[in-house]
Amino acid sequence: MSSELITLFMFASMMVLLFTGQRVFGVIGFVGSVAALWLWGQGSAELPFNAAFQVLNWYPLITVPFFVFMGYMLSESGIASNLYRMFHVWFGPVRGGLAIGTIGLMVLISAMNGLSVAGMAIGATVALPELLRRGYDKVMVTGVIQGGSTLGILIPPSVVLVLYAMIARQPILQLWLAGILPGLMMAAIFIVYIYVRARLQPEIAPAMPKEERDQITWAEKLALLRAGFLPLAVFGIMMGLFMTGVTSLVESSVVGAVLATLAALVSRRLTWQVLETTTRSTLVISSMFLWIILGALCFSAVYDGLGAVKAIEHLLLNTFGLDPWGILILMLLSFVVMGMFLDDTAMLVIVAPLYIPLVKELDFNLIWFGILYTITCQVAYITPPFGYNLFLMRAMAPPEITLGDIYRSILPFALMMILTIIILMLFPQIALWLPQMYTGR
C-alpha cells in the first residue's frame, strides 16, 4: 500500500472514531499506535514511548500551566468581572457600547490567559446575561462573544503560539510580538462592525438609559477605572520583564502566576474556594493539553516514518501545479477543515511536520505563517457544524439561545476573520513590523 493510501486510511479512521465521541488524544494516539504495529510489528511499540520523552524535553511547555493558572486566578477571583463593569460604565452611553465593551473585555482577558476558553466562559456567564437583559439582539451578541473569545489564541501570552514556536523552532517573543497588531486589528474590525450596525439598526443594540447613566458618579467611574488597571499591571510587568531580558519565558510565566495571586490577595478576593477552583481548572486544562501532544506526536512519528512528508510535498509542488500562494491557501483551507474536528493543539502537532518544511521550501516567513495559522484556527473554532466554540457556547448559553441562533451569529465574524487573513497576506509587515523593530533595537 502506498504512503498516500495509508495516510488516507489513518485520517479516515481518526475521523470515524472522533464521531463516536471518544476523547481527541485517545483517538489520535490509538490510530497512531495501531498503524505503527500494523506497519512495522512489535518493535514499533517504542514510538509512543519516544514521543513521551520528546514532550519531556520541551522545556517551554512548563509555561502552559502557569499561564493557565494566571488567567483562571484573575477570572475566578472576580477581577475580570470588574473589567466588565468598567467597560459597562464607560461605553454604556454609546449605541452598541456594551457589545463594544465586551470586545474590549475579551482583548484584556486574552492578554491575561492565552486561551479562548477563559474568554468564552467569562463572556457567556458575565456579559451575555447582561446584554440580553438590556435588549440586545441575541444573535448579534452571541456572535460578539464567540468572535471575541477567539482572540485568546492570538494575543500574547498565547499558549498556541508557544507550541508553534517549539515545533517550528522560532523565537516565542517574536511570535507574540507578531500577534499583537493583527489581534488588535481584528478587534478593531469587530468594533467598527458593531458600531456601524448599531447605527443602522438602533433597536438591536440600545444605549444605556440616561436615567441609569445619571446615577453613576464620576467617583465610581474613576474607581472602576483603577480596578481595571490591576490586571493590566499584571500583564505589563510580566511582558516588560520578558522583553527586557530580565526573565526567561518560563520565569515570566511564573511571575504572571504569582502577580495574579497577589492581585487577588490585595483586592481581598483570594479564598480557599478560588484557589481550589483555579488549581483544579489549571490541572484539567494542562493535562488535556499534554495528552493531546503525546497522542499527536505518536501519530506524526508514524506519518514521518512512512515518508508521507515527502509524498505530500511532491503532491502539492509537482502534481497539482500550484504556485506558492496557491499552496499556501490550500494549506490554510485544510486547517479550517481539520479545525472542525480537532482543537488547535492536536491540529498543529499533526500537520506541523508536513507543512513547516514546505513553508520553508516555498520561502515564506515562518513567523508570518504562524500568525496566519492561528487566525485560521480562530475561523475553524466558529465554523459549523463542529466548531469548538459553537459547542462551548451551546453548553454555557441560556435556554433562549438555540443552536440555530449560535450558527447564524458567527457568519459576520467568520467573514471578518477571513478579511483579516487577506489583509495580512497582502501586507505581511502588519505582523512582522513589531518583531523586526524589536530585533533591530
PDB file of N, CA and C in Angstrom, residues 84 87-101 130-137 140-141 194-195 197-214 216:
ATOM      1  N   TYR A  84     -15.379  44.018  33.260  1.00  0.00           N
ATOM      2  CA  TYR A  84     -16.624  44.168  32.503  1.00  0.00           C
ATOM      3  C   TYR A  84     -17.440  45.336  33.025  1.00  0.00           C
ATOM      4  N   PHE A  87     -15.990  48.521  31.555  1.00  0.00           N
ATOM      5  CA  PHE A  87     -16.415  48.750  30.171  1.00  0.00           C
ATOM      6  C   PHE A  87     -17.904  49.079  30.099  1.00  0.00           C
ATOM      7  N   HIS A  88     -18.686  48.431  30.945  1.00  0.00           N
ATOM      8  CA  HIS A  88     -20.119  48.650  31.002  1.00  0.00           C
ATOM      9  C   HIS A  88     -20.431  50.126  31.280  1.00  0.00           C
ATOM     10  N   VAL A  89     -19.717  50.694  32.237  1.00  0.00           N
ATOM     11  CA  VAL A  89     -19.977  52.079  32.650  1.00  0.00           C
ATOM     12  C   VAL A  89     -19.442  53.081  31.631  1.00  0.00           C
ATOM     13  N   TRP A  90     -18.247  52.835  31.121  1.00  0.00           N
ATOM     14  CA  TRP A  90     -17.603  53.825  30.252  1.00  0.00           C
ATOM     15  C   TRP A  90     -18.129  53.797  28.823  1.00  0.00           C
ATOM     16  N   PHE A  91     -18.580  52.635  28.339  1.00  0.00           N
ATOM     17  CA  PHE A  91     -19.061  52.540  26.962  1.00  0.00           C
ATOM     18  C   PHE A  91     -20.581  52.486  26.864  1.00  0.00           C
ATOM     19  N   GLY A  92     -21.262  52.393  28.007  1.00  0.00           N
ATOM     20  CA  GLY A  92     -22.719  52.265  28.008  1.00  0.00           C
ATOM     21  C   GLY A  92     -23.473  53.351  27.265  1.00  0.00           C
ATOM     22  N   PRO A  93     -23.047  54.617  27.342  1.00  0.00           N
ATOM     23  CA  PRO A  93     -23.806  55.682  26.670  1.00  0.00           C
ATOM     24  C   PRO A  93     -23.812  55.593  25.148  1.00  0.00           C
ATOM     25  N   VAL A  94     -22.924  54.822  24.554  1.00  0.00           N
ATOM     26  CA  VAL A  94     -22.833  54.709  23.095  1.00  0.00           C
ATOM     27  C   VAL A  94     -23.767  53.602  22.618  1.00  0.00           C
ATOM     28  N   ARG A  95     -24.422  53.788  21.457  1.00  0.00           N
ATOM     29  CA  ARG A  95     -25.219  52.700  20.870  1.00  0.00           C
ATOM     30  C   ARG A  95     -24.300  51.525  20.549  1.00  0.00           C
ATOM     31  N   GLY A  96     -24.678  50.362  21.048  1.00  0.00           N
ATOM     32  CA  GLY A  96     -23.813  49.200  20.894  1.00  0.00           C
ATOM     33  C   GLY A  96     -22.627  49.212  21.828  1.00  0.00           C
ATOM     34  N   GLY A  97     -22.626  50.155  22.780  1.00  0.00           N
ATOM     35  CA  GLY A  97     -21.466  50.346  23.651  1.00  0.00           C
ATOM     36  C   GLY A  97     -21.141  49.138  24.513  1.00  0.00           C
ATOM     37  N   LEU A  98     -22.171  48.455  25.009  1.00  0.00           N
ATOM     38  CA  LEU A  98     -21.907  47.282  25.844  1.00  0.00           C
ATOM     39  C   LEU A  98     -21.290  46.141  25.034  1.00  0.00           C
ATOM     40  N   ALA A  99     -21.709  45.997  23.776  1.00  0.00           N
ATOM     41  CA  ALA A  99     -21.097  44.982  22.913  1.00  0.00           C
ATOM     42  C   ALA A  99     -19.657  45.366  22.576  1.00  0.00           C
ATOM     43  N   ILE A 100     -19.431  46.672  22.338  1.00  0.00           N
ATOM     44  CA  ILE A 100     -18.060  47.150  22.098  1.00  0.00           C
ATOM     45  C   ILE A 100     -17.204  46.915  23.342  1.00  0.00           C
ATOM     46  N   GLY A 101     -17.777  47.211  24.516  1.00  0.00           N
ATOM     47  CA  GLY A 101     -17.069  46.957  25.763  1.00  0.00           C
ATOM     48  C   GLY A 101     -16.752  45.490  25.961  1.00  0.00           C
ATOM     49  N   GLU A 130     -26.196  40.040  30.817  1.00  0.00           N
ATOM     50  CA  GLU A 130     -26.397  41.489  30.929  1.00  0.00           C
ATOM     51  C   GLU A 130     -26.810  42.090  29.595  1.00  0.00           C
ATOM     52  N   LEU A 131     -26.192  41.660  28.518  1.00  0.00           N
ATOM     53  CA  LEU A 131     -26.537  42.166  27.189  1.00  0.00           C
ATOM     54  C   LEU A 131     -27.968  41.800  26.815  1.00  0.00           C
ATOM     55  N   LEU A 132     -28.382  40.559  27.107  1.00  0.00           N
ATOM     56  CA  LEU A 132     -29.756  40.138  26.813  1.00  0.00           C
ATOM     57  C   LEU A 132     -30.759  40.915  27.653  1.00  0.00           C
ATOM     58  N   ARG A 133     -30.418  41.159  28.926  1.00  0.00           N
ATOM     59  CA  ARG A 133     -31.324  41.891  29.819  1.00  0.00           C
ATOM     60  C   ARG A 133     -31.556  43.311  29.335  1.00  0.00           C
ATOM     61  N   ARG A 134     -30.587  43.878  28.661  1.00  0.00           N
ATOM     62  CA  ARG A 134     -30.688  45.261  28.203  1.00  0.00           C
ATOM     63  C   ARG A 134     -31.221  45.385  26.778  1.00  0.00           C
ATOM     64  N   GLY A 135     -31.750  44.291  26.248  1.00  0.00           N
ATOM     65  CA  GLY A 135     -32.448  44.367  24.971  1.00  0.00           C
ATOM     66  C   GLY A 135     -31.598  44.202  23.745  1.00  0.00           C
ATOM     67  N   TYR A 136     -30.380  43.737  23.891  1.00  0.00           N
ATOM     68  CA  TYR A 136     -29.530  43.492  22.719  1.00  0.00           C
ATOM     69  C   TYR A 136     -30.028  42.267  21.956  1.00  0.00           C
ATOM     70  N   ASP A 137     -29.840  42.299  20.637  1.00  0.00           N
ATOM     71  CA  ASP A 137     -30.244  41.181  19.793  1.00  0.00           C
ATOM     72  C   ASP A 137     -29.424  39.940  20.154  1.00  0.00           C
ATOM     73  N   MET A 140     -26.768  38.709  17.525  1.00  0.00           N
ATOM     74  CA  MET A 140     -25.574  39.535  17.402  1.00  0.00           C
ATOM     75  C   MET A 140     -24.635  39.352  18.592  1.00  0.00           C
ATOM     76  N   VAL A 141     -25.184  39.383  19.820  1.00  0.00           N
ATOM     77  CA  VAL A 141     -24.301  39.323  20.991  1.00  0.00           C
ATOM     78  C   VAL A 141     -23.681  37.932  21.162  1.00  0.00           C
ATOM     79  N   ILE A 194     -19.718  46.411  14.871  1.00  0.00           N
ATOM     80  CA  ILE A 194     -20.769  46.588  15.893  1.00  0.00           C
ATOM     81  C   ILE A 194     -21.297  48.015  15.874  1.00  0.00           C
ATOM     82  N   TYR A 195     -20.382  48.990  15.800  1.00  0.00           N
ATOM     83  CA  TYR A 195     -20.799  50.396  15.835  1.00  0.00           C
ATOM     84  C   TYR A 195     -21.663  50.741  14.624  1.00  0.00           C
ATOM     85  N   ARG A 197     -23.375  48.711  12.656  1.00  0.00           N
ATOM     86  CA  ARG A 197     -24.654  48.002  12.677  1.00  0.00           C
ATOM     87  C   ARG A 197     -25.604  48.602  13.714  1.00  0.00           C
ATOM     88  N   ALA A 198     -25.047  49.040  14.840  1.00  0.00           N
ATOM     89  CA  ALA A 198     -25.889  49.678  15.865  1.00  0.00           C
ATOM     90  C   ALA A 198     -26.450  51.009  15.378  1.00  0.00           C
ATOM     91  N   ARG A 199     -25.682  51.721  14.556  1.00  0.00           N
ATOM     92  CA  ARG A 199     -26.190  52.984  13.989  1.00  0.00           C
ATOM     93  C   ARG A 199     -27.291  52.719  12.961  1.00  0.00           C
ATOM     94  N   LEU A 200     -27.132  51.630  12.185  1.00  0.00           N
ATOM     95  CA  LEU A 200     -28.119  51.320  11.156  1.00  0.00           C
ATOM     96  C   LEU A 200     -29.365  50.669  11.728  1.00  0.00           C
ATOM     97  N   GLN A 201     -29.188  49.875  12.806  1.00  0.00           N
ATOM     98  CA  GLN A 201     -30.317  49.182  13.442  1.00  0.00           C
ATOM     99  C   GLN A 201     -30.281  49.454  14.954  1.00  0.00           C
ATOM    100  N   PRO A 202     -30.710  50.645  15.372  1.00  0.00           N
ATOM    101  CA  PRO A 202     -30.603  51.024  16.792  1.00  0.00           C
ATOM    102  C   PRO A 202     -31.336  50.072  17.734  1.00  0.00           C
ATOM    103  N   GLU A 203     -32.371  49.411  17.250  1.00  0.00           N
ATOM    104  CA  GLU A 203     -33.175  48.558  18.139  1.00  0.00           C
ATOM    105  C   GLU A 203     -32.431  47.297  18.579  1.00  0.00           C
ATOM    106  N   ILE A 204     -31.376  46.886  17.862  1.00  0.00           N
ATOM    107  CA  ILE A 204     -30.690  45.651  18.232  1.00  0.00           C
ATOM    108  C   ILE A 204     -29.550  45.883  19.220  1.00  0.00           C
ATOM    109  N   ALA A 205     -29.172  47.160  19.436  1.00  0.00           N
ATOM    110  CA  ALA A 205     -28.057  47.452  20.349  1.00  0.00           C
ATOM    111  C   ALA A 205     -28.285  48.809  21.011  1.00  0.00           C
ATOM    112  N   PRO A 206     -29.249  48.894  21.933  1.00  0.00           N
ATOM    113  CA  PRO A 206     -29.581  50.194  22.532  1.00  0.00           C
ATOM    114  C   PRO A 206     -28.491  50.702  23.481  1.00  0.00           C
ATOM    115  N   ALA A 207     -28.441  52.026  23.619  1.00  0.00           N
ATOM    116  CA  ALA A 207     -27.521  52.635  24.582  1.00  0.00           C
ATOM    117  C   ALA A 207     -28.082  52.505  25.994  1.00  0.00           C
ATOM    118  N   MET A 208     -27.235  52.701  26.980  1.00  0.00           N
ATOM    119  CA  MET A 208     -27.680  52.676  28.370  1.00  0.00           C
ATOM    120  C   MET A 208     -28.638  53.845  28.616  1.00  0.00           C
ATOM    121  N   PRO A 209     -29.780  53.630  29.271  1.00  0.00           N
ATOM    122  CA  PRO A 209     -30.735  54.726  29.507  1.00  0.00           C
ATOM    123  C   PRO A 209     -30.088  55.890  30.268  1.00  0.00           C
ATOM    124  N   LYS A 210     -30.541  57.113  29.936  1.00  0.00           N
ATOM    125  CA  LYS A 210     -29.951  58.307  30.543  1.00  0.00           C
ATOM    126  C   LYS A 210     -30.140  58.329  32.063  1.00  0.00           C
ATOM    127  N   GLU A 211     -31.311  57.847  32.543  1.00  0.00           N
ATOM    128  CA  GLU A 211     -31.550  57.834  33.990  1.00  0.00           C
ATOM    129  C   GLU A 211     -30.502  56.999  34.718  1.00  0.00           C
ATOM    130  N   GLU A 212     -30.148  55.855  34.117  1.00  0.00           N
ATOM    131  CA  GLU A 212     -29.142  54.994  34.748  1.00  0.00           C
ATOM    132  C   GLU A 212     -27.763  55.624  34.687  1.00  0.00           C
ATOM    133  N   ARG A 213     -27.466  56.307  33.570  1.00  0.00           N
ATOM    134  CA  ARG A 213     -26.155  56.960  33.447  1.00  0.00           C
ATOM    135  C   ARG A 213     -25.994  58.046  34.481  1.00  0.00           C
ATOM    136  N   ASP A 214     -27.075  58.784  34.741  1.00  0.00           N
ATOM    137  CA  ASP A 214     -27.002  59.894  35.699  1.00  0.00           C
ATOM    138  C   ASP A 214     -26.761  59.411  37.130  1.00  0.00           C
ATOM    139  N   ILE A 216     -24.673  57.126  38.014  1.00  0.00           N
ATOM    140  CA  ILE A 216     -23.272  56.720  38.196  1.00  0.00           C
ATOM    141  C   ILE A 216     -22.415  57.975  38.354  1.00  0.00           C
TER     142      ILE A 216
END
